[in-house]
XYZ file of C-alpha atoms in Angstrom:
539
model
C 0.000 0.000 0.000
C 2.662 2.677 0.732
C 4.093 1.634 -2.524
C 0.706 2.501 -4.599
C 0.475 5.682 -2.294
C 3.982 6.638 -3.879
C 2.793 6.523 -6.668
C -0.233 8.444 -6.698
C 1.205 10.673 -4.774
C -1.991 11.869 -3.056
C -4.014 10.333 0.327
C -5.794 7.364 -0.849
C -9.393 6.784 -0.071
C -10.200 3.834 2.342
C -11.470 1.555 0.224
C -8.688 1.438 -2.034
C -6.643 -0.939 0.561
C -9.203 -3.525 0.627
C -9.666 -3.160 -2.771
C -6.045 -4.258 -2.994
C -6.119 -6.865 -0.691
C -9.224 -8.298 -2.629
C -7.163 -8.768 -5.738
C -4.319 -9.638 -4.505
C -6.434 -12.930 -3.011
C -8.171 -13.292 -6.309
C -11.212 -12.049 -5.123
C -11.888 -9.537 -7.964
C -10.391 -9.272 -11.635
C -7.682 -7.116 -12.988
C -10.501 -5.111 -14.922
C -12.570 -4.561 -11.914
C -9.557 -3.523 -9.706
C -8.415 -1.270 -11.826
C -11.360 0.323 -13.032
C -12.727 0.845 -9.535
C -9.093 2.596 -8.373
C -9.638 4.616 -11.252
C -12.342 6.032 -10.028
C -11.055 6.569 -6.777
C -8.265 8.426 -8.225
C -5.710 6.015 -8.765
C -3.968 6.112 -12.134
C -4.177 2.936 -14.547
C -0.714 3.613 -14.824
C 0.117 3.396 -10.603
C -2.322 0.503 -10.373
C -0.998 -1.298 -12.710
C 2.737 -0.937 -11.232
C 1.398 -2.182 -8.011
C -0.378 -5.058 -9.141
C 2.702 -6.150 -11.398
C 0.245 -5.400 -14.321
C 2.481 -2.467 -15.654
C 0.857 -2.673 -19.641
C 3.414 -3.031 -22.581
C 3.871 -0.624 -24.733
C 5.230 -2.063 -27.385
C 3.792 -1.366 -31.116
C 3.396 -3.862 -34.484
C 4.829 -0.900 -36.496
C 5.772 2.629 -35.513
C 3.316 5.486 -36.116
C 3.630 7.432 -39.168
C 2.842 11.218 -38.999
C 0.549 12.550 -41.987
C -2.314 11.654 -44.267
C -5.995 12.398 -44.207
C -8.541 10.085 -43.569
C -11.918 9.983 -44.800
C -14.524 8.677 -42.225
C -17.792 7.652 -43.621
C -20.857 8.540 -41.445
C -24.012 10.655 -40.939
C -22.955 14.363 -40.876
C -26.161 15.688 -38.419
C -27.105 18.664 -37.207
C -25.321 19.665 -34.014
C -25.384 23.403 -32.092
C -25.208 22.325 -28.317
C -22.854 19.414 -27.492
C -24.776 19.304 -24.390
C -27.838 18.346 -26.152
C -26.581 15.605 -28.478
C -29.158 12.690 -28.959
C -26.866 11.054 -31.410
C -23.475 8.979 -30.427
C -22.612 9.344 -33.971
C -22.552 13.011 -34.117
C -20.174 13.434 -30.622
C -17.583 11.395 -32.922
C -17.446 14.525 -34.982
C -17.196 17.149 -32.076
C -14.750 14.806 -30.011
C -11.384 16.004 -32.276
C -11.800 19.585 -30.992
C -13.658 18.867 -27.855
C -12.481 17.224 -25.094
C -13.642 15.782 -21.596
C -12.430 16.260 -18.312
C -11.766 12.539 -17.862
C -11.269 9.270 -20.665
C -12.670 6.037 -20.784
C -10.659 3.618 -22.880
C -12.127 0.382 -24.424
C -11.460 -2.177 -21.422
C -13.802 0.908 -19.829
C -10.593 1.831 -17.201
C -11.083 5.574 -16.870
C -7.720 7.932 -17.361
C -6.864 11.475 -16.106
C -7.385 13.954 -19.616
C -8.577 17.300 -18.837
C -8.286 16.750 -15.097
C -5.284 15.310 -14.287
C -5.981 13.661 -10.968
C -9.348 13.636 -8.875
C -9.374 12.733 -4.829
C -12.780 11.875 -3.424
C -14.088 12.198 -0.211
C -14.229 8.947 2.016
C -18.047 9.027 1.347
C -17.919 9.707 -2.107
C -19.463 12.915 -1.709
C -17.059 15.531 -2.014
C -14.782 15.393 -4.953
C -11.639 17.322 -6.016
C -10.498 17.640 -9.121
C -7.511 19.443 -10.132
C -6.724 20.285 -13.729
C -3.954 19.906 -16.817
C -2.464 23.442 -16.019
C -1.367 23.132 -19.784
C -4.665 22.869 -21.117
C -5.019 25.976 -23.729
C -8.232 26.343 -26.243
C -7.858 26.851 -29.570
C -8.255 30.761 -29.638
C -5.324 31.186 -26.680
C -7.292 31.068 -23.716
C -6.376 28.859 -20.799
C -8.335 26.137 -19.683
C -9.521 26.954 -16.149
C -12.269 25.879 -13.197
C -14.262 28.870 -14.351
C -14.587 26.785 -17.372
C -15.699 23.414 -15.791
C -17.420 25.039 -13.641
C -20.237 26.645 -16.697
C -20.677 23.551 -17.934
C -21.539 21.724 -14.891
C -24.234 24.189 -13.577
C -25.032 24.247 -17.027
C -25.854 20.593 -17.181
C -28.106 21.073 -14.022
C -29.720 24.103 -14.310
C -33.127 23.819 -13.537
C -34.081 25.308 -16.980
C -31.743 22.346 -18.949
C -32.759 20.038 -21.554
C -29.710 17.881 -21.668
C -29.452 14.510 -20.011
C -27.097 15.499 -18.049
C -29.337 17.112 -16.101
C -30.165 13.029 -15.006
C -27.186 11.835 -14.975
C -25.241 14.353 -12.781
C -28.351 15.323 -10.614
C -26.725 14.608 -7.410
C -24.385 17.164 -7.883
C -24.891 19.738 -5.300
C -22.593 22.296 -5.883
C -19.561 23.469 -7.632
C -16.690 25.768 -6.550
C -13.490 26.979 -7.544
C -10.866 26.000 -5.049
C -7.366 27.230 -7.101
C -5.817 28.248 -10.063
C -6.449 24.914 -11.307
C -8.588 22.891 -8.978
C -12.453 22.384 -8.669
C -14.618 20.762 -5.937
C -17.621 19.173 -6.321
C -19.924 18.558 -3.649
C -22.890 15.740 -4.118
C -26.309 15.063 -2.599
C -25.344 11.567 -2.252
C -22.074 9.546 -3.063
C -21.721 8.639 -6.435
C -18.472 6.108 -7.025
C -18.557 6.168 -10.816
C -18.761 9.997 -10.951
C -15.416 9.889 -13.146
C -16.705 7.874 -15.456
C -19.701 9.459 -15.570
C -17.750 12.454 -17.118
C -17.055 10.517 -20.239
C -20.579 10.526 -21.236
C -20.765 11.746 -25.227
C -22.901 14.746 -23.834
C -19.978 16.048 -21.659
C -17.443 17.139 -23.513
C -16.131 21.470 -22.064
C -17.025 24.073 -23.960
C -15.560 27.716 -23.694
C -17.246 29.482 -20.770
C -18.373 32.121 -23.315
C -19.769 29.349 -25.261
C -23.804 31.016 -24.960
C -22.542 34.507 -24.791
C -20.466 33.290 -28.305
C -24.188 32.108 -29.502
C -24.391 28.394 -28.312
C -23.888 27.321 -31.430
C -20.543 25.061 -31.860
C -19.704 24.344 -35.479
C -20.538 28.296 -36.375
C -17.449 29.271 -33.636
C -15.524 26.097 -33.021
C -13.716 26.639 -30.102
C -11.989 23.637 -28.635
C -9.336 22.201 -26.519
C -8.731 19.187 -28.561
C -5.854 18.037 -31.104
C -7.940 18.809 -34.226
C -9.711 22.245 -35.205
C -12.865 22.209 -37.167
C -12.732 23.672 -40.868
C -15.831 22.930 -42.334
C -19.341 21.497 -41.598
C -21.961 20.957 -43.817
C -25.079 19.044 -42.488
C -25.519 15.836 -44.493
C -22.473 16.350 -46.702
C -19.398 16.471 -45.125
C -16.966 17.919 -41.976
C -13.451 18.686 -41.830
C -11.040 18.507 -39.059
C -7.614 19.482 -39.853
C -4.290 19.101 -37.110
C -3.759 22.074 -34.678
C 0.108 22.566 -34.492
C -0.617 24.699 -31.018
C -2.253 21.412 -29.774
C -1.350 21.591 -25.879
C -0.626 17.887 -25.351
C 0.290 14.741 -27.788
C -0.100 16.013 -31.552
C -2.013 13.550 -33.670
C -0.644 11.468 -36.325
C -3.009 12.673 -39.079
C -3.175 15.604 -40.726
C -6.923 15.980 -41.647
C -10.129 14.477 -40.646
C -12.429 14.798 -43.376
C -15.986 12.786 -42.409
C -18.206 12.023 -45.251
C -21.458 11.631 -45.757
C -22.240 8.553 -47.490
C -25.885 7.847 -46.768
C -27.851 5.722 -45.069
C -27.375 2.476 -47.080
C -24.817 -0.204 -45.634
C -24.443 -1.336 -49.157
C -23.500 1.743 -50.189
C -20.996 2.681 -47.755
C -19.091 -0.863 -47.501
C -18.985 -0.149 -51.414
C -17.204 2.902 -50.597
C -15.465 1.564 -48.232
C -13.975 -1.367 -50.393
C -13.379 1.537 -53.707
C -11.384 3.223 -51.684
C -13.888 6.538 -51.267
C -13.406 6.625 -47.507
C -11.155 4.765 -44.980
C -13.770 3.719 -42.217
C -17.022 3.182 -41.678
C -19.367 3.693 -38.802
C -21.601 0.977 -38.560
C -21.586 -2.436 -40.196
C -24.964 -4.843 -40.194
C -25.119 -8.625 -39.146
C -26.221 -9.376 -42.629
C -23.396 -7.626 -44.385
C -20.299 -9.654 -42.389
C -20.241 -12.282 -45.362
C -19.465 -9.632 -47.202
C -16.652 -7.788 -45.953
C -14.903 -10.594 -44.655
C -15.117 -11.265 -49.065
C -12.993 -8.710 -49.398
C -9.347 -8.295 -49.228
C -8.985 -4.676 -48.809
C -11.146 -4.864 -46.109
C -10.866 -5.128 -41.734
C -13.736 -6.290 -40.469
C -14.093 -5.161 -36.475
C -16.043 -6.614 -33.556
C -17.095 -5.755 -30.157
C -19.426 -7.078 -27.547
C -20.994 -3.629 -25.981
C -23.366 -3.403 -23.576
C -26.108 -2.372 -26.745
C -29.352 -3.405 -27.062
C -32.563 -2.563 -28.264
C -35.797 -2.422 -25.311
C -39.338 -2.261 -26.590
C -40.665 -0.568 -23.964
C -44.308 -0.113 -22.697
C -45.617 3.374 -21.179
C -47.266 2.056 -17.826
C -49.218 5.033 -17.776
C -50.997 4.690 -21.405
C -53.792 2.182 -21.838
C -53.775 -1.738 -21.850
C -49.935 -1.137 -20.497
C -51.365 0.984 -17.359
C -52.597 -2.438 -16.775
C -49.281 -4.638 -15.107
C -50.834 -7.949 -16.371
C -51.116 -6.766 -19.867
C -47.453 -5.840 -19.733
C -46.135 -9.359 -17.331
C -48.147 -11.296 -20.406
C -46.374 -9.661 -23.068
C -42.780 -10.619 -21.159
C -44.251 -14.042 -20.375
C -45.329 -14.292 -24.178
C -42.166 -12.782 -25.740
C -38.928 -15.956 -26.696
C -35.491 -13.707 -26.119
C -33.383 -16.626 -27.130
C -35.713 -16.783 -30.395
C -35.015 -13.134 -31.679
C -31.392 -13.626 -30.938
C -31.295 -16.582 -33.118
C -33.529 -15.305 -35.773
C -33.037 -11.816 -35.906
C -29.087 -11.145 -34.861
C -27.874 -14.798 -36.095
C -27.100 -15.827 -32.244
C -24.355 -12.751 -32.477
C -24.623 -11.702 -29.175
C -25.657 -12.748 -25.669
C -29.680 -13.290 -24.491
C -30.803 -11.133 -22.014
C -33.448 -10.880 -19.151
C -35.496 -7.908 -19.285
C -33.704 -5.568 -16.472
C -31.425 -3.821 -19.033
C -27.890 -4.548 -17.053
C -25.659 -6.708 -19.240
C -23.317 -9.828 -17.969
C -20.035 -7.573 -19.089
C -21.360 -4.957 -16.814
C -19.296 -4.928 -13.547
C -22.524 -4.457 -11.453
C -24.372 -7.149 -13.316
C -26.051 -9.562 -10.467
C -27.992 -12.570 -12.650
C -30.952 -13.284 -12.215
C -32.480 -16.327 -12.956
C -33.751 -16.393 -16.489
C -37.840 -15.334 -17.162
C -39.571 -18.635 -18.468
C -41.651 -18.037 -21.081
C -44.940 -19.512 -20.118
C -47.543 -18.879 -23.083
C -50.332 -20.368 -20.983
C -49.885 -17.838 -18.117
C -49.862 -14.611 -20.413
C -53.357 -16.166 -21.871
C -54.921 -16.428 -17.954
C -53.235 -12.885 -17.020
C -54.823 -11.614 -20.213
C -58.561 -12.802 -19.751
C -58.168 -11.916 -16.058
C -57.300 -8.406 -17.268
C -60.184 -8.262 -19.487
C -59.051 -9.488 -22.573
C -59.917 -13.373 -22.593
C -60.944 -12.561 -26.672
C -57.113 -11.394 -27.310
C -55.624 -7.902 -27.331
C -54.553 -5.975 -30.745
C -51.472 -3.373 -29.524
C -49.071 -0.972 -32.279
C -45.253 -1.022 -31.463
C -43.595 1.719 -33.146
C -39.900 1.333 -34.616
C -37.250 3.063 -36.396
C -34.725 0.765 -37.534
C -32.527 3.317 -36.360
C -29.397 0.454 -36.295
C -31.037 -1.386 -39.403
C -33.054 -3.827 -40.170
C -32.262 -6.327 -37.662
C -34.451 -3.933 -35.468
C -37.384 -4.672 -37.679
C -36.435 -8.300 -37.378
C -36.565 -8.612 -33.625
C -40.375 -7.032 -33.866
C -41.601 -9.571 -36.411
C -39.990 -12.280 -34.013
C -41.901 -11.051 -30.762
C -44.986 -10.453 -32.980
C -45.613 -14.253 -33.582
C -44.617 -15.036 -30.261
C -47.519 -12.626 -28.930
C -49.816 -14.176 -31.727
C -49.209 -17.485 -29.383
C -50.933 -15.889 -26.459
C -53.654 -13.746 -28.441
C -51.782 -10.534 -28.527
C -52.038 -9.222 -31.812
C -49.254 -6.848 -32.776
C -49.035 -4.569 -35.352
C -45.896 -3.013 -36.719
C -45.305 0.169 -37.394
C -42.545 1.235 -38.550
C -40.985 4.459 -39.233
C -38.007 6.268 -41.211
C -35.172 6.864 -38.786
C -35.531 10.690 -38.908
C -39.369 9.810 -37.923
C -38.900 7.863 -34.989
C -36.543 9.433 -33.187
C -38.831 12.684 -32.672
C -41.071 10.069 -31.012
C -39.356 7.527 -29.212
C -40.510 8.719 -25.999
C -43.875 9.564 -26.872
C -45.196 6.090 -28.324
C -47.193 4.297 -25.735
C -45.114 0.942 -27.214
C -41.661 1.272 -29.122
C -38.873 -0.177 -29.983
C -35.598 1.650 -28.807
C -31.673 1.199 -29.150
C -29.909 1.921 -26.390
C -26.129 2.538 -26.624
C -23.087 0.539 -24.602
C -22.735 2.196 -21.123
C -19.929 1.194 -18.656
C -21.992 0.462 -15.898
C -25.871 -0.559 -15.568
C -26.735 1.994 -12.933
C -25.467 4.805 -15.898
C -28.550 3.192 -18.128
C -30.781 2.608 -15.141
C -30.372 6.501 -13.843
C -31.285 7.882 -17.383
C -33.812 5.445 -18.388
C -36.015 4.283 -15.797
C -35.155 6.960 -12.752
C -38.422 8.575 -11.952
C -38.553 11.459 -13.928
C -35.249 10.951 -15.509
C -34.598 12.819 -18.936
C -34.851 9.706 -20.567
C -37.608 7.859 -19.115
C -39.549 6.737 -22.385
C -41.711 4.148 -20.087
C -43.176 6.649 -17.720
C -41.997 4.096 -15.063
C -42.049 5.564 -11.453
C -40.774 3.627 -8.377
C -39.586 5.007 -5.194
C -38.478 1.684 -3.936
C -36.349 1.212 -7.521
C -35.145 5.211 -7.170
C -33.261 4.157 -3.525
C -31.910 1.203 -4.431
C -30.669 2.760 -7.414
C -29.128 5.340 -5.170
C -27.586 2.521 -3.035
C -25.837 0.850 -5.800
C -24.345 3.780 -7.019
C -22.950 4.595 -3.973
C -21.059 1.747 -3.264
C -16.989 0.935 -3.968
C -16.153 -2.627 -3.690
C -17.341 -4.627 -7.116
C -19.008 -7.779 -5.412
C -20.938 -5.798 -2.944
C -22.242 -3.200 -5.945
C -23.373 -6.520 -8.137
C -25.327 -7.782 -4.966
C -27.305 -4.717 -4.439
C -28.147 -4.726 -8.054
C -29.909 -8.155 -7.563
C -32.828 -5.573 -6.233
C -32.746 -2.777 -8.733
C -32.883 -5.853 -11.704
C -35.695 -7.039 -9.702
C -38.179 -4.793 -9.374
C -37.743 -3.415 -12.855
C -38.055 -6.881 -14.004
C -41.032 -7.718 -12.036
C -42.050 -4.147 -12.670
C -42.726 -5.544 -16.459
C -41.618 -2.412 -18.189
C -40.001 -3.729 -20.855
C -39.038 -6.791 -23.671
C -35.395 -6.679 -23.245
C -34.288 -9.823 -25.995
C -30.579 -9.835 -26.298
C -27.186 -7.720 -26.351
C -25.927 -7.945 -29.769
C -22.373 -7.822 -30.894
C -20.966 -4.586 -32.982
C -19.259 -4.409 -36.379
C -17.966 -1.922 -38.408
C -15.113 -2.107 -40.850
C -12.147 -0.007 -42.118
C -9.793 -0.623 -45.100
C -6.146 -2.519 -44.007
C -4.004 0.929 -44.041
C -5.985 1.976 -41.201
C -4.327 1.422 -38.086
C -4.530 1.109 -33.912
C -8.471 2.345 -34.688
C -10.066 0.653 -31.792
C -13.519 -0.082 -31.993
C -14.556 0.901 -28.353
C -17.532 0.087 -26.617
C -19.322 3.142 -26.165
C -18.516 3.855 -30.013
C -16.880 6.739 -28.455
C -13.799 7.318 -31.497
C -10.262 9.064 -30.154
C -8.605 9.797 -33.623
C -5.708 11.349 -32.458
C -4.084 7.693 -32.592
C -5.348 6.713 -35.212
C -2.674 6.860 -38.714
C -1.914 5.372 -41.828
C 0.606 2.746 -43.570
């Protein structure tokens, strides 16, 4: 222990020396112990040298400086980073913007704007003290007066951004040096740190409103790349800042493309040599890019899935039988196999996944056809029930897939569904206004990070309406808690009673692709989709 103080070269909090002990004994994994020091301030780096684990650093090839590389994706409208709905569209922001903290791909969370943090033994009072060399693009320094707008920005009683959720237990924020800030929370929060990597965090300039709230028209930015161009649905450039104040990047120019909607289309692009990467790939086009030789195809296992989610306070889902037959009724393992090939893992309808630290399993929901039949005709509906889910196939078609798959398994039990289904651009101004839809929901590190925005009473992204006091405190309890095994316990009640709650169909956590061509190198296809190109170069 004295020799991981050393090296942090701070006080450590209390639980970090059980936290140490547990590992050492096997107790926890090298993931969850250093993920969880990282939150408690200890550097991946310091952890690591404790533990033995010190990570190599040794390369394939050496980096080559120079080149542009075209990135094919959806060029969308963006003013307020704050406000982003789209993961996609923070890739674009992220060269010039940049976050107080960064989560890497094994989701271990690094110092980056803040260079260190120290929380309080309870978790409630949090220092953070800053990169003193941290300059924005137009001169200015970086400084707590900047962290500090955005943050009471975020949870200003007058915000729209989910922040607002996510960071609602801050209390308060202060300035406590030249390059230090203190937060000061309602109630502790152990992943706040991680938190902070959320896409809809990155700092703006503290003059960002009085400057017109409106990024891409005054592109002001910390980051390694400086915005040159951006035209909605065509096409934004980034090109290399040669003031950058930390690591330069490799490439010269970003230049993201807008390709369209159509995988097709953009693999063919992709393979001709148009572009150099591609956001998204299908299930159904794999075959094809593993064809050809030009060609990387990349996979992750995220913590994605899609929910198709019932309002509980919009008729026959106000109803909890209606909504426990549709569960009972629905075959997970059946629209993994059908609609995602099997590529991915089944899930359980609580919306935690197994590669989630705080994961606790439950035991699996039988489907029992001849129960959702009695709970139907004991809710009033012993002649069958018709019901409309709306989708989007915001991810592609697979999404459409899945809904044709729980739509003859309803059919079973009487429930006739009808699909409706939606251009992308359609849904999404609806998703939370349908009384049944069909959602994707994007890779978070932890559960509680989905739980808090999605099914938090009153939380900004609470598209089921659900409201539980009982799920609100246990919520608060998990989040509050340090050591790994004793988080993944308490979350055997939160999974509960939004399981038993019925709020949602929750089938399976499919597996990402994407693809880039070969000269594209140490791209890492992280999690969160959340793409650091300053690494990134070409052979």
């Amino acid at each position: 222990m004295k020799h991981l103080e050393t090296l942090s070269g701070r006080p450590l909090h209390p639980e970090v020396a059980p936290l140490c002990e547990q590992f050492t004994k096997g107790e926890i994994d090298r993931r969850s112990f250093l993920r969880t020091l990282g939150w408690l301030g200890v550097t991946a780096a310091s952890a690591s040298a404790f533990a033995g684990l010190a990570p190599s650093t040794a390369r394939a090839e050496t980096p080559k400086s120079g080149g542009d590389l075209r990135f094919g994706c959806a060029i969308q409208e963006i003013t307020d980073p704050a406000l982003s709905t789209w993961i996609e569209a923070s890739n674009l922001y992220r060269n010039s913007l940049e976050f107080l903290t960064y989560v890497d791909a094994d989701n271990i969370t690094h110092p980056y704007l803040a260079k260190s943090w120290t929380p309080s033994a309870d978790l409630k009072v949090w220092d953070f003290e800053l990169d003193e060399r941290a300059r924005w693009s137009n001169g200015d320094p970086f400084t707590p007066e900047d962290v500090i707008f955005n943050i009471e920005r975020w949870i200003a009683p007058d915000s729209q951004s989910s922040n607002k959720t996510a960071f609602s237990a801050v209390e308060k924020i202060e300035k406590t040096g030249d390059h230090s800030v203190r937060l000061t929370l309602k109630r502790g929060v152990v992943s706040l740190p991680e938190q902070l990597y959320a896409y809809t965090c990155p700092m703006v300039h503290r003059n960002f409103v009085k400057d017109g709230g409106d990024w891409p028209k005054n592109p002001i930015g910390t980051g390694p790349f400086k915005l040159t161009a951006y035209e909605v649905g065509r096409q934004a450039i980034f090109e290399k800042r040669a003031d950058y104040w930390g690591t330069p990047a490799y490439l010269d120019k970003l230049h993201y493309i807008d390709v369209g909607t159509d995988i097709t289309t953009q693999i063919a692009a992709l393979s001709s040599g148009q572009i150099d990467i591609i956001y998204r790939a299908s299930i159904t086009d794999t075959d094809l890019i593993k064809r050809l030789p030009n060609l990387k195809l990349l996979t992750a296992s995220p913590a994605q899935t899609i929910v198709m989610r019932m309002q509980v306070d919009k008729k026959p889902f106000d109803d909890i039988r209606v909504r426990r037959a549709v569960l009972l009724a629905a075959d997970n393992a059946q629209m993994l196999a059908v609609a995602y090939r099997g590529e991915g893992t089944i899930a359980d309808d609580f919306h935690v996944a197994p590669m989630q630290p705080d994961y606790f399993g439950l035991p699996p929901l039988k489907r029992d056809v001849a129960a959702a039949k009695a709970l139907l005709a004991e809710a009033g509906y012993a002649n069958g029930l018709d019901i409309e889910i709306t989708l989007g196939n915001t991810q592609g078609r697979w999404e459409q897939d899945t809904a044709q798959v729980l739509q003859q398994n309803l059919a079973e039990a009487g429930i006739r569904l009808k699909l409706n289904v939606l251009p992308a651009s359609q849904y999404w101004p609806v998703w939370n206004k349908v009384p049944f839809g069909l959602t994707y929901w994007a890779h978070r590190p932890l559960g509680v990070m989905t739980l808090d925005l999605a099914y938090r009473s009153g939380g900004a992204w609470n598209e089921s309406n659900f409201s539980s006091p009982e799920f609100d405190a246990a919520l608060d309890k998990a989040m509050a808690i340090v050591d790994p095994k004793a988080r993944s316990e308490v979350m055997k009640d939160v999974e509960q009673i939004l399981r038993d709650a019925a709020v949602i169909v929750q089938p399976y956590w499919p597996k990402r692709f994407s693809a880039c061509s070969v000269k594209v190198q140490n791209f890492v296809l992280h999690p969160a989709d959340y793409f650091r190109m300053d690494q990134v170069w070409l052979s």
